[in-house]
Tab-separated table of C-alpha atoms in Angstrom:
chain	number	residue	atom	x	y	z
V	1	UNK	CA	196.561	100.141	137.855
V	2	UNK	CA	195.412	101.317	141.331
V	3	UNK	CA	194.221	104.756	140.822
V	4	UNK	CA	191.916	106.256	138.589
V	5	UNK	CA	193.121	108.937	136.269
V	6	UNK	CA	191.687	111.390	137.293
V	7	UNK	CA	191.221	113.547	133.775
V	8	UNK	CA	189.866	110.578	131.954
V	9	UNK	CA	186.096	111.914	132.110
V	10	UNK	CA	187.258	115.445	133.119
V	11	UNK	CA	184.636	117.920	132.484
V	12	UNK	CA	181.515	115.209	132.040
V	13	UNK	CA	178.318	115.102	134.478
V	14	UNK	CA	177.567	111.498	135.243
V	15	UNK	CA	173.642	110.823	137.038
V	16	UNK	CA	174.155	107.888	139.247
V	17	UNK	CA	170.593	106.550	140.632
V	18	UNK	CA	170.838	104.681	143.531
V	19	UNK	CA	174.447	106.194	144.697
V	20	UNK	CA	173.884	106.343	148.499
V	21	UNK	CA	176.211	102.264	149.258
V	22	UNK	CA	177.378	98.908	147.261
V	23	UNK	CA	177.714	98.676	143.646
V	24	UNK	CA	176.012	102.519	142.538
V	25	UNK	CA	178.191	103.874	145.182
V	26	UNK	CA	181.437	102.386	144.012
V	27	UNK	CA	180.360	103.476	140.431
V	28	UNK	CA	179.932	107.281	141.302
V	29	UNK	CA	182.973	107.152	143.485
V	30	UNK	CA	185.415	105.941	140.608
V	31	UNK	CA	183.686	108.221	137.701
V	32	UNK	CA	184.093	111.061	140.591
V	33	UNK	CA	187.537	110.510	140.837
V	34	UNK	CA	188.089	109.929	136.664
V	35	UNK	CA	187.105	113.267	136.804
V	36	UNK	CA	183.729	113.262	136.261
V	37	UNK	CA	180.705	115.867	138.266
V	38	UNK	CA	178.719	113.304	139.975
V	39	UNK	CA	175.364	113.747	140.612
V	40	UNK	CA	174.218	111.114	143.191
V	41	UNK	CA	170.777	110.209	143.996
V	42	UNK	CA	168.995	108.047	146.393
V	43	UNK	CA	165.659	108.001	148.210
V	44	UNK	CA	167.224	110.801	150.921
V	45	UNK	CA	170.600	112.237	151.293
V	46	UNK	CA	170.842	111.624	154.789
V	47	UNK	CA	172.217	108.243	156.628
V	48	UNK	CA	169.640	105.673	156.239
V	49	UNK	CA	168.442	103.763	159.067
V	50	UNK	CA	168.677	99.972	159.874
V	51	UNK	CA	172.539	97.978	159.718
V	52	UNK	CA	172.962	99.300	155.934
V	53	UNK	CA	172.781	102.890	156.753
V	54	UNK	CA	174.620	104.820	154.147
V	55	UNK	CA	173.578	107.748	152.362
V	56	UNK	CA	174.823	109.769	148.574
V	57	UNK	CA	175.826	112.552	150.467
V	58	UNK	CA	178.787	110.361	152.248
V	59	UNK	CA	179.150	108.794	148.422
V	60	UNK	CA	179.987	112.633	147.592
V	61	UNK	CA	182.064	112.987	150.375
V	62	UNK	CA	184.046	110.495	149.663
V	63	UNK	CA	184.215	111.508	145.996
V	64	UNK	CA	185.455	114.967	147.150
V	65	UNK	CA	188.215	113.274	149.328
V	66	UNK	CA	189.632	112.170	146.088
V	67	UNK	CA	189.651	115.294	144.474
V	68	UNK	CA	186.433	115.229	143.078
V	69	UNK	CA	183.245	117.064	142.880
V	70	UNK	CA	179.732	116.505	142.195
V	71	UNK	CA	176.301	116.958	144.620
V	72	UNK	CA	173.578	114.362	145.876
V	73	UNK	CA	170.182	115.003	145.460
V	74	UNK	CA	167.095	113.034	147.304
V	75	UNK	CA	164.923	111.162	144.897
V	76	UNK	CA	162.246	108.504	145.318
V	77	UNK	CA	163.298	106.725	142.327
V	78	UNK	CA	160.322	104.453	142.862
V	79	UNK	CA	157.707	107.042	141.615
V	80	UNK	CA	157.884	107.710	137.347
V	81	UNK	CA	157.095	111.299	137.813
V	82	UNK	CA	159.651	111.980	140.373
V	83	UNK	CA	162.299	110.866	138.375
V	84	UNK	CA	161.140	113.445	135.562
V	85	UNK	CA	161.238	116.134	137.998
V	86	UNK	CA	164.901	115.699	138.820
V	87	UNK	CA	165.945	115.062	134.875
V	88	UNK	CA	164.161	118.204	134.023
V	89	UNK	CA	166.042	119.992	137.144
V	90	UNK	CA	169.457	118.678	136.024
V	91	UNK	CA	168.460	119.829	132.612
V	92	UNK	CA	167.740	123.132	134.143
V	93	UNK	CA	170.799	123.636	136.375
V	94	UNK	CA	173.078	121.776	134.657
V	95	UNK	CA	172.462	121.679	131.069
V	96	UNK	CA	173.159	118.364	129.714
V	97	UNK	CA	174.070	115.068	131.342
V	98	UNK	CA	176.887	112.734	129.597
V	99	UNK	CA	176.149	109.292	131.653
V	100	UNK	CA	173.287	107.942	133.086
V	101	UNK	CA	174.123	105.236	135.266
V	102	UNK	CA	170.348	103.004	136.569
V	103	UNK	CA	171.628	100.936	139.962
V	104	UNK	CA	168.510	101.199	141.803
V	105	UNK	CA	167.988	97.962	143.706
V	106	UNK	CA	166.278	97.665	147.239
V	107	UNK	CA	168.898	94.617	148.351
V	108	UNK	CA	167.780	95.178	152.083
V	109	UNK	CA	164.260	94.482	151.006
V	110	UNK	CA	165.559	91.576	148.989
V	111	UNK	CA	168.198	89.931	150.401
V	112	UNK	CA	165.738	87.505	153.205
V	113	UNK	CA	164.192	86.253	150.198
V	114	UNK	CA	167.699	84.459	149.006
V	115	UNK	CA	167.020	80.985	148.436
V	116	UNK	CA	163.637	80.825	148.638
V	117	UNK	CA	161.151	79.197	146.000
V	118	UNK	CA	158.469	81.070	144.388
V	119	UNK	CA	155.680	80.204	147.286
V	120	UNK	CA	157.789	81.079	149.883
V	121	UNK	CA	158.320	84.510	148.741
V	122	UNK	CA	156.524	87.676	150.405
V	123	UNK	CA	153.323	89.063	148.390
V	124	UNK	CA	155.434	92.736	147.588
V	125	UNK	CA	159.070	90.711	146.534
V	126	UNK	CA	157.967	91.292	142.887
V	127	UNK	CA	157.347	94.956	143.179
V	128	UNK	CA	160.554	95.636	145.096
V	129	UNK	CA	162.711	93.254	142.636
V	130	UNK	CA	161.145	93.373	139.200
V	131	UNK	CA	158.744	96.691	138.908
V	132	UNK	CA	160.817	99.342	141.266
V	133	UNK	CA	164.231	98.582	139.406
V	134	UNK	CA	163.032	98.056	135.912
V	135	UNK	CA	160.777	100.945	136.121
V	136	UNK	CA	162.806	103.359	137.528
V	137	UNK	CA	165.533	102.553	134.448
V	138	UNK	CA	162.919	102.610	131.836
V	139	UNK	CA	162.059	106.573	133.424
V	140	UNK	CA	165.328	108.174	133.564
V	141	UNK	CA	166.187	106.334	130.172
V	142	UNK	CA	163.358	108.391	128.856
V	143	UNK	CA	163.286	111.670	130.055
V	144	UNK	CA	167.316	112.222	130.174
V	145	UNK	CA	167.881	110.198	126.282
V	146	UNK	CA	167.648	114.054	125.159
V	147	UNK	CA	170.523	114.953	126.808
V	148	UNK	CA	172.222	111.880	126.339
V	149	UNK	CA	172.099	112.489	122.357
V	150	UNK	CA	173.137	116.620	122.955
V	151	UNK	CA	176.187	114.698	124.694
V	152	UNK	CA	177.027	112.416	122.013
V	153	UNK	CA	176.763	114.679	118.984
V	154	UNK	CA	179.539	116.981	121.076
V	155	UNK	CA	181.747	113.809	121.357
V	156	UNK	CA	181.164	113.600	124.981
V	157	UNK	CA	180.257	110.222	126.375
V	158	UNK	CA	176.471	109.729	125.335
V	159	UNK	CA	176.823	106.375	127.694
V	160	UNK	CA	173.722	104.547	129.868
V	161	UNK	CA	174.957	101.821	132.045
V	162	UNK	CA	172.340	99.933	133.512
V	163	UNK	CA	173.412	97.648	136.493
V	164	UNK	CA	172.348	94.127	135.723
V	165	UNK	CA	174.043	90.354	136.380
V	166	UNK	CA	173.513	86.908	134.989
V	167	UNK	CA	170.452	85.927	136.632
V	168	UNK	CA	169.171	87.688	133.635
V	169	UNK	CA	169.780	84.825	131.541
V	170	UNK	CA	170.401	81.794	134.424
V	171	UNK	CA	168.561	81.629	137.474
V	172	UNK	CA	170.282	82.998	140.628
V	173	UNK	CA	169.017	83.752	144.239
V	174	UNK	CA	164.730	82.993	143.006
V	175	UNK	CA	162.702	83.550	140.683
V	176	UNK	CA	161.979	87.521	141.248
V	177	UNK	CA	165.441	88.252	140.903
V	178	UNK	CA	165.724	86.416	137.546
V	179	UNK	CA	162.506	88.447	136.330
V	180	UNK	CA	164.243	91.629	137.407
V	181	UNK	CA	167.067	91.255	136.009
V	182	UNK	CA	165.970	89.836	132.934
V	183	UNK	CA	163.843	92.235	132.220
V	184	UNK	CA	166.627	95.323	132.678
V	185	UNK	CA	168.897	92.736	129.929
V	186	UNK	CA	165.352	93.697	127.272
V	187	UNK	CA	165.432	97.018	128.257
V	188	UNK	CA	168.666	97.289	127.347
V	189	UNK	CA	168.862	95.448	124.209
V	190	UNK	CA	165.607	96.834	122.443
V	191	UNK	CA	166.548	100.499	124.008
V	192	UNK	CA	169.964	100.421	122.286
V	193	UNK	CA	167.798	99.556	118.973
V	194	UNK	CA	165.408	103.095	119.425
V	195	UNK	CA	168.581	104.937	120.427
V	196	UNK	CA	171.338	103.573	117.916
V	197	UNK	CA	169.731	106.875	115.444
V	198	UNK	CA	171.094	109.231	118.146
V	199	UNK	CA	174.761	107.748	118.907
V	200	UNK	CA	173.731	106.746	122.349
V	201	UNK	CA	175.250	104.095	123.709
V	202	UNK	CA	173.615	101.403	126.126
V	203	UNK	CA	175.011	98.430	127.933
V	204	UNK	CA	174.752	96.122	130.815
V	205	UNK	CA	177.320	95.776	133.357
V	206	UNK	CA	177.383	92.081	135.533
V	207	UNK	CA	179.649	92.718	138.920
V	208	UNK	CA	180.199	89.622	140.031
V	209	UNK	CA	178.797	89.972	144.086
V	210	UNK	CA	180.631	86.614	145.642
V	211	UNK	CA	184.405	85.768	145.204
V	212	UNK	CA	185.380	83.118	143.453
V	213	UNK	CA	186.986	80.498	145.433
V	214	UNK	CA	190.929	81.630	146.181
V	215	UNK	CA	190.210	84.712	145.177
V	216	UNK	CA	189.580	88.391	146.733
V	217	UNK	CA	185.586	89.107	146.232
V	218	UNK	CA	185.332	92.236	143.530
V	219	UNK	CA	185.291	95.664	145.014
V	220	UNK	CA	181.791	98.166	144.357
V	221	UNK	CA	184.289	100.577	142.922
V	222	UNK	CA	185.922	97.640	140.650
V	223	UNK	CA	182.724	97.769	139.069
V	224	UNK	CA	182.861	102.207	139.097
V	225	UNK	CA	186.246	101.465	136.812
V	226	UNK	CA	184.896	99.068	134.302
V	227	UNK	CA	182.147	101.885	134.040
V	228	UNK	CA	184.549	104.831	133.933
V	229	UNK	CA	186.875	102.839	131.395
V	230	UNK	CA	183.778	101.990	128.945
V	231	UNK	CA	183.020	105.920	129.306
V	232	UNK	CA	186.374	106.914	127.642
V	233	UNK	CA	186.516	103.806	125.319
V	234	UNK	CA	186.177	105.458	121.774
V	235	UNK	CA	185.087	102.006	120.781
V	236	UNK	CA	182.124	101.941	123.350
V	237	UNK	CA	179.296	102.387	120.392
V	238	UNK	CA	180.289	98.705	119.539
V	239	UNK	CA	178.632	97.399	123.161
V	240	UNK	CA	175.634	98.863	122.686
V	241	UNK	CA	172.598	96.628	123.811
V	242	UNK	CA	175.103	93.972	124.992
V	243	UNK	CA	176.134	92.967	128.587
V	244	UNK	CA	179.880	92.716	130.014
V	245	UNK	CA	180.912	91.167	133.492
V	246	UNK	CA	183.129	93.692	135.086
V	247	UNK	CA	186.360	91.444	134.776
V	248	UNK	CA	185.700	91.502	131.151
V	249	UNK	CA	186.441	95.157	130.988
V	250	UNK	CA	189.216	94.530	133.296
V	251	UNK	CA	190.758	92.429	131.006
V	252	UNK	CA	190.200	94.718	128.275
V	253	UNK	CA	191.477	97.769	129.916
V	254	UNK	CA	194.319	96.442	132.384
V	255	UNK	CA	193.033	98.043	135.237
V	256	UNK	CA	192.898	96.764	138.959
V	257	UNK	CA	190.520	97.152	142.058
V	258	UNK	CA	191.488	100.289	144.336
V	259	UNK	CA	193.625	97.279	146.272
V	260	UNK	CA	195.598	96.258	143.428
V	261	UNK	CA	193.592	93.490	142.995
V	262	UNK	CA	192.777	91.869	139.468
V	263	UNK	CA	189.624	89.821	138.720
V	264	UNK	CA	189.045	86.549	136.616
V	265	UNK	CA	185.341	86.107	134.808
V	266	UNK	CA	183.244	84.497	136.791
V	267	UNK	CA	181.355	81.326	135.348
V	268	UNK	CA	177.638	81.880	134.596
V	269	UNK	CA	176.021	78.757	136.922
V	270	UNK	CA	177.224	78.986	140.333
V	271	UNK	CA	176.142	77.729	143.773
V	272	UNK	CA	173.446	79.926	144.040
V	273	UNK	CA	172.288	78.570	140.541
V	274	UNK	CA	169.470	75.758	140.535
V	275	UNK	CA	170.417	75.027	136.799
V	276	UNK	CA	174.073	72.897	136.327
């Protein structure tokens, strides 16, 4: 499958945090064109500057170009409160919100650090790896799980994805990373425990980020369809507080990237692994 049906989240409102390039991007794109109102969010909704650039307002463009719809909205997902504020202005404009998807990750900030051991890192690495991710997560988890429950009592999704990979359980990259991602792999698992009462579902999805050798490297919006598949899945209660690689949920759901391409699971050690 190459395209997304477009009426398989028809009429749902889908928060994407950190929407504006890579993975979050590809995630609001495909539940944008699965028929979903995106709301896209990312520290501004203009271009960014630096080589990166990118921006959730060309995320919603490009959604729209599909035959979506949805908005982007500027958020420094970095600060608790502000977070808040823009749940409780959804809440207030919109009226409920059926999946929160958390991919805020500063990979700009992060990506010199690849490689290097815990004394070589800079003094802020943990703060832009561990507490700005984790903690932005842990704040939309809690002010939007009342709309998340209104969603799943009317049958709608009810769904928090929180973008994670297997450095949560094997090291990958350095230690920071590890930490950070480890610690989004609790907040799923003891969040799904607190929010199983409500019929909220919460999982972690693992992209895979480097292609496998002979193969074509997996697609952000590979990742968007393993999301918007796990959204319609009437059987997506039973992954609650668990993880899935994206090619898992390929596997399960037949579908390809937006280039026809289909995607084997990835092993967990790898050469950016120092455990074999």
């Amino acid at each position: 499958m190459t395209d997304t049906n477009p009426t398989l989240l028809a009429g749902q409102v889908a928060l994407v945090l950190g929407a504006s390039r890579s993975i979050g991007r590809g995630i609001a794109i495909e539940l944008g064109a699965a028929g979903a109102y995106v709301i896209a969010v990312s520290r501004t909704t203009g271009a960014s500057e630096g080589a990166r650039g990118g921006s959730s307002q060309e995320t919603i463009d490009m959604i729209r170009d599909l035959g979506g719809d949805g908005e982007a909205i500027a958020c420094d997902c970095a600060d608790y409160d502000a977070v808040g504020r823009l749940i409780d202005d959804i809440r207030t404009r919109h009226g409920r919100i059926d999946i929160l998807i958390n991919s805020v990750f500063l990979a700009g900030e992060f990506f010199p650090s690849i490689g290097q051991r815990i004394w070589e890192t800079s003094a802020d690495l943990f703060e832009q790896v561990v507490t700005i991710p984790t903690r932005a997560a842990y704040a939309a988890i809690r002010h939007a799980t009342p709309l998340l429950a209104d969603s799943a009592k009317a049958g709608r999704a009810g769904l928090i994805v929180n973008i994670s990979g297997r450095a949560g359980t094997a090291y990958r990259y350095n230690v920071a990373y590890g930490v950070g991602k480890a610690a989004i792999e609790r907040l799923t698992r003891d969040a799904a425990l607190d929010l199983r009462e409500l019929g909220v579902t919460i999982a972690s999805i693992w992209p895979n980020g480097h292609a496998l050798p002979g193969q074509p490297p997996e697609t952000p919006r590979y990742t968007g369809r393993a999301i918007a598949h796990l959204a319609a899945s009437p059987d997506r209660a039973a992954l609650s507080g668990q993880h899935r690689w994206s090619a898992e949920l390929g596997a399960d759901h037949g579908f390809s990237d937006e280039f026809g391409h289909f995607h084997p699971v990835p092993p967990l050690i790898d050469e950016y692994s120092l455990e074999r």
